[in-house]
Short mmCIF file of C-alpha atoms in Angstrom, two decimals:
data_model
loop_
_atom_site.label_atom_id
_atom_site.label_comp_id
_atom_site.label_asym_id
_atom_site.label_seq_id
_atom_site.Cartn_x
_atom_site.Cartn_y
_atom_site.Cartn_z
CA MET A 1 -3.79 13.68 1.04
CA TYR A 2 -4.21 16.03 3.98
CA ILE A 3 -1.49 15.25 6.53
CA PRO A 4 -0.94 17.40 9.63
CA ASP A 5 2.79 17.87 10.23
CA LEU A 6 2.65 15.81 13.42
CA TYR A 7 1.56 12.72 11.47
CA LYS A 8 3.72 13.17 8.36
CA ASN A 9 6.12 10.31 7.68
CA GLU A 10 9.20 11.36 5.70
CA ASN A 11 11.39 8.36 6.47
CA GLN A 12 11.98 7.10 2.92
CA GLU A 13 13.37 3.71 3.93
CA GLU A 14 10.39 3.10 6.21
CA ILE A 15 7.96 4.15 3.48
CA ARG A 16 9.47 1.80 0.91
CA ASN A 17 9.48 -1.05 3.41
CA PHE A 18 5.80 -0.32 4.09
CA ILE A 19 4.96 -0.48 0.37
CA HIS A 20 6.86 -3.76 0.06
CA HIS A 21 4.92 -5.37 2.91
CA ASN A 22 1.53 -3.85 2.03
CA GLY A 23 1.68 -4.33 -1.72
CA PHE A 24 -2.04 -4.89 -2.38
CA ALA A 25 -2.98 -1.37 -3.43
CA LEU A 26 -5.83 0.69 -4.79
CA LEU A 27 -5.06 2.10 -8.27
CA ILE A 28 -7.07 5.24 -9.03
CA ASN A 29 -7.54 7.41 -12.10
CA GLN A 30 -10.28 8.90 -14.25
CA VAL A 31 -12.26 6.67 -16.62
CA ASN A 32 -14.65 8.46 -18.94
CA GLY A 33 -14.67 11.46 -16.63
CA LYS A 34 -15.45 9.48 -13.47
CA PRO A 35 -13.18 8.32 -10.61
CA TRP A 36 -12.25 4.65 -11.01
CA ALA A 37 -10.39 2.31 -8.67
CA THR A 38 -9.08 -1.25 -8.90
CA HIS A 39 -7.54 -3.36 -6.14
CA ILE A 40 -4.29 -4.87 -7.46
CA PRO A 41 -0.84 -5.94 -6.25
CA LEU A 42 1.94 -3.50 -7.10
CA VAL A 43 5.67 -4.18 -6.86
CA LEU A 44 8.17 -1.43 -6.06
CA GLU A 45 11.23 -1.57 -8.34
CA THR A 46 13.96 0.54 -9.91
CA ASN A 47 13.77 0.60 -13.71
CA SER A 48 16.62 0.56 -16.26
CA ALA A 49 16.80 4.36 -16.12
CA GLY A 50 17.35 4.26 -12.35
CA LYS A 51 13.86 5.61 -11.60
CA GLU A 52 11.66 4.20 -8.87
CA VAL A 53 8.52 2.61 -10.30
CA LEU A 54 5.52 0.58 -9.27
CA VAL A 55 4.75 -2.32 -11.60
CA GLY A 56 1.39 -4.03 -11.96
CA HIS A 57 -1.27 -5.15 -14.39
CA LEU A 58 -5.00 -5.05 -15.07
CA SER A 59 -7.33 -7.28 -17.02
CA ILE A 60 -7.81 -5.89 -20.51
CA GLU A 61 -11.56 -6.27 -19.87
CA ASN A 62 -11.29 -3.66 -17.11
CA PRO A 63 -12.29 -0.22 -18.47
CA GLN A 64 -9.48 1.24 -16.37
CA ALA A 65 -6.94 -0.67 -18.47
CA LYS A 66 -8.31 0.95 -21.61
CA SER A 67 -7.95 4.39 -20.02
CA LEU A 68 -4.24 3.99 -19.23
CA GLN A 69 -2.03 5.77 -21.73
CA ASN A 70 1.70 6.40 -21.76
CA GLY A 71 2.31 9.46 -19.60
CA SER A 72 -1.10 9.47 -17.90
CA GLU A 73 -1.13 10.15 -14.16
CA VAL A 74 -2.44 7.63 -11.64
CA LEU A 75 -2.62 7.36 -7.87
CA ALA A 76 -1.82 4.22 -5.88
CA ILE A 77 -2.99 3.97 -2.26
CA PHE A 78 -1.34 1.53 0.14
CA SER A 79 -3.17 0.90 3.40
CA GLY A 80 -1.73 -0.49 6.59
CA PRO A 81 -3.21 -1.32 10.01
CA HIS A 82 -5.91 0.90 11.47
CA ALA A 83 -7.93 0.98 14.68
CA TYR A 84 -10.65 2.97 16.43
CA ILE A 85 -9.37 4.93 19.43
CA SER A 86 -11.96 5.49 22.16
CA SER A 87 -11.66 8.75 24.10
CA SER A 88 -12.79 6.81 27.18
CA TRP A 89 -9.15 5.67 27.37
CA TYR A 90 -7.91 9.19 28.17
CA ASP A 91 -7.65 10.78 31.60
CA HIS A 92 -9.57 13.79 30.28
CA GLU A 93 -12.63 14.48 28.15
CA ASN A 94 -12.03 14.44 24.41
CA VAL A 95 -13.42 13.01 21.16
CA PRO A 96 -12.77 9.53 19.74
CA THR A 97 -10.50 9.18 16.71
CA TRP A 98 -8.88 6.63 14.42
CA ASN A 99 -5.21 5.61 14.20
CA TYR A 100 -3.85 4.37 10.87
CA ILE A 101 -0.90 4.16 8.48
CA ALA A 102 -1.23 4.90 4.76
CA VAL A 103 0.90 5.86 1.77
CA HIS A 104 -0.27 7.63 -1.40
CA VAL A 105 1.95 7.34 -4.46
CA TYR A 106 1.51 9.47 -7.60
CA GLY A 107 3.13 8.59 -10.88
CA ASN A 108 3.03 8.49 -14.67
CA VAL A 109 2.23 5.32 -16.59
CA ARG A 110 4.25 3.48 -19.22
CA ILE A 111 2.54 0.52 -20.90
CA LEU A 112 4.73 -2.61 -21.03
CA ASN A 113 5.23 -4.80 -24.08
CA TYR A 114 4.63 -8.56 -23.93
CA ASP A 115 8.18 -9.55 -22.93
CA GLU A 116 8.22 -6.91 -20.22
CA THR A 117 4.81 -8.12 -19.08
CA VAL A 118 6.08 -11.68 -18.62
CA THR A 119 9.10 -10.37 -16.70
CA SER A 120 6.82 -8.35 -14.42
CA LEU A 121 4.66 -11.42 -13.78
CA LYS A 122 7.75 -13.43 -12.88
CA LYS A 123 8.83 -10.84 -10.31
CA LEU A 124 5.33 -10.65 -8.84
CA VAL A 125 4.97 -14.43 -8.56
CA ASP A 126 8.48 -14.86 -7.15
CA LYS A 127 7.75 -12.27 -4.46
CA TYR A 128 4.59 -13.94 -3.21
CA GLU A 129 5.59 -17.58 -3.70
CA THR A 130 8.48 -17.38 -1.21
CA GLN A 131 6.33 -18.81 1.59
CA SER A 132 4.71 -21.55 -0.49
CA GLU A 133 5.65 -25.13 0.30
CA ASN A 134 5.81 -25.91 -3.42
CA PRO A 135 6.42 -22.53 -5.08
CA ILE A 136 5.46 -22.14 -8.71
CA ARG A 137 7.59 -20.31 -11.28
CA ILE A 138 6.41 -18.49 -14.36
CA GLU A 139 9.18 -20.22 -16.32
CA ASP A 140 7.62 -23.62 -15.55
CA LEU A 141 4.09 -22.82 -16.70
CA SER A 142 2.87 -24.30 -19.97
CA GLU A 143 2.46 -22.30 -23.14
CA LYS A 144 -1.30 -22.82 -22.86
CA THR A 145 -1.39 -21.31 -19.37
CA MET A 146 0.87 -18.43 -20.35
CA ARG A 147 -1.56 -17.41 -23.09
CA GLN A 148 -3.49 -15.76 -20.28
CA ALA A 149 -0.75 -13.12 -20.18
CA ARG A 150 -2.25 -11.84 -23.45
CA GLY A 151 -5.34 -10.91 -21.48
CA ILE A 152 -3.70 -8.35 -19.23
CA ALA A 153 -2.39 -4.82 -19.63
CA ALA A 154 0.84 -4.49 -17.66
CA PHE A 155 2.38 -1.13 -16.80
CA GLU A 156 5.04 0.58 -14.80
CA MET A 157 4.27 3.76 -12.94
CA GLU A 158 7.22 6.12 -12.58
CA ILE A 159 6.88 7.69 -9.14
CA THR A 160 6.59 11.48 -9.12
CA SER A 161 5.62 12.02 -5.47
CA ILE A 162 4.85 10.13 -2.28
CA GLU A 163 2.67 11.23 0.64
CA ALA A 164 2.85 9.12 3.79
CA THR A 165 0.98 9.40 7.06
CA LYS A 166 1.44 7.61 10.34
CA LYS A 167 -1.29 8.76 12.71
CA LEU A 168 -0.52 7.04 16.00
CA SER A 169 -1.72 9.34 18.80
CA GLN A 170 1.47 11.40 18.69
CA ASN A 171 -0.55 14.30 20.14
CA ARG A 172 -1.05 12.48 23.47
CA ASP A 173 1.19 12.69 26.53
CA SER A 174 3.14 9.63 27.65
CA LYS A 175 0.57 8.49 30.19
CA ASN A 176 -2.35 8.54 27.77
CA TYR A 177 -0.19 7.18 24.96
CA GLN A 178 0.72 4.11 27.01
CA ASN A 179 -2.89 3.65 28.07
CA ILE A 180 -4.02 3.64 24.42
CA ILE A 181 -1.50 0.87 23.70
CA SER A 182 -2.77 -1.16 26.67
CA GLU A 183 -6.41 -0.77 25.63
CA LEU A 184 -5.65 -1.72 22.03
CA GLU A 185 -3.89 -4.88 23.20
CA LYS A 186 -6.95 -5.87 25.26
CA ARG A 187 -9.06 -6.03 22.10
CA ASN A 188 -7.10 -9.00 20.80
CA ASP A 189 -7.84 -8.34 17.12
CA ASN A 190 -5.12 -8.11 14.49
CA GLN A 191 -5.70 -4.50 13.48
CA SER A 192 -5.63 -3.21 17.06
CA ILE A 193 -2.58 -5.32 17.95
CA ASN A 194 -0.72 -4.11 14.86
CA ILE A 195 -1.46 -0.47 15.67
CA ALA A 196 -0.32 -1.05 19.27
CA ASN A 197 2.92 -2.55 17.98
CA GLU A 198 3.49 0.38 15.63
CA MET A 199 2.90 2.80 18.50
CA LYS A 200 5.55 0.98 20.56
CA LYS A 201 8.08 1.65 17.79
CA CYS A 202 7.57 5.41 17.93
CA THR A 203 10.16 7.46 19.81
CA ARG A 204 8.59 9.66 22.47
#
């Protein structure tokens, strides 16, 4: 990913927190010589060897699942808030742009066995059931329901590199920076409000 130095995010704790809270990712690799992408939840963990990994699964009917081999390289893209920035908000003439936060994670795949697959499903369900009024648990599901686990290909992706960008108008002076925040807040849509909030966190 092309990231100008001004927008590069190298705060590892912040990056990992971002992945945790924006876990619905885009998994990308090559399938039969063509780019292929699937939208799936991925969970950031540390494996038994002490390596950071992303864990997820695909339907075995998905051609991408059939293309995953032990050691093959994949890319996971995590997207955060984004918003259009109008140059009419500046006190000078310029071009419009877009503010956004994103993380690209590269890694090598290891296919999980059935027991590991069930464990990965438990962790995934536990993560997202925390806000449910009546949370379900993998351990409580019937044998019939759990047969569906045979229909997925689970994997862990050992992380080899991470590229993170946080493009939040860092190239603007304080006056214009504050005006961008004010204009974003006027829009009253979630994406704009979230970008405004992220801009407020930045040290200037």
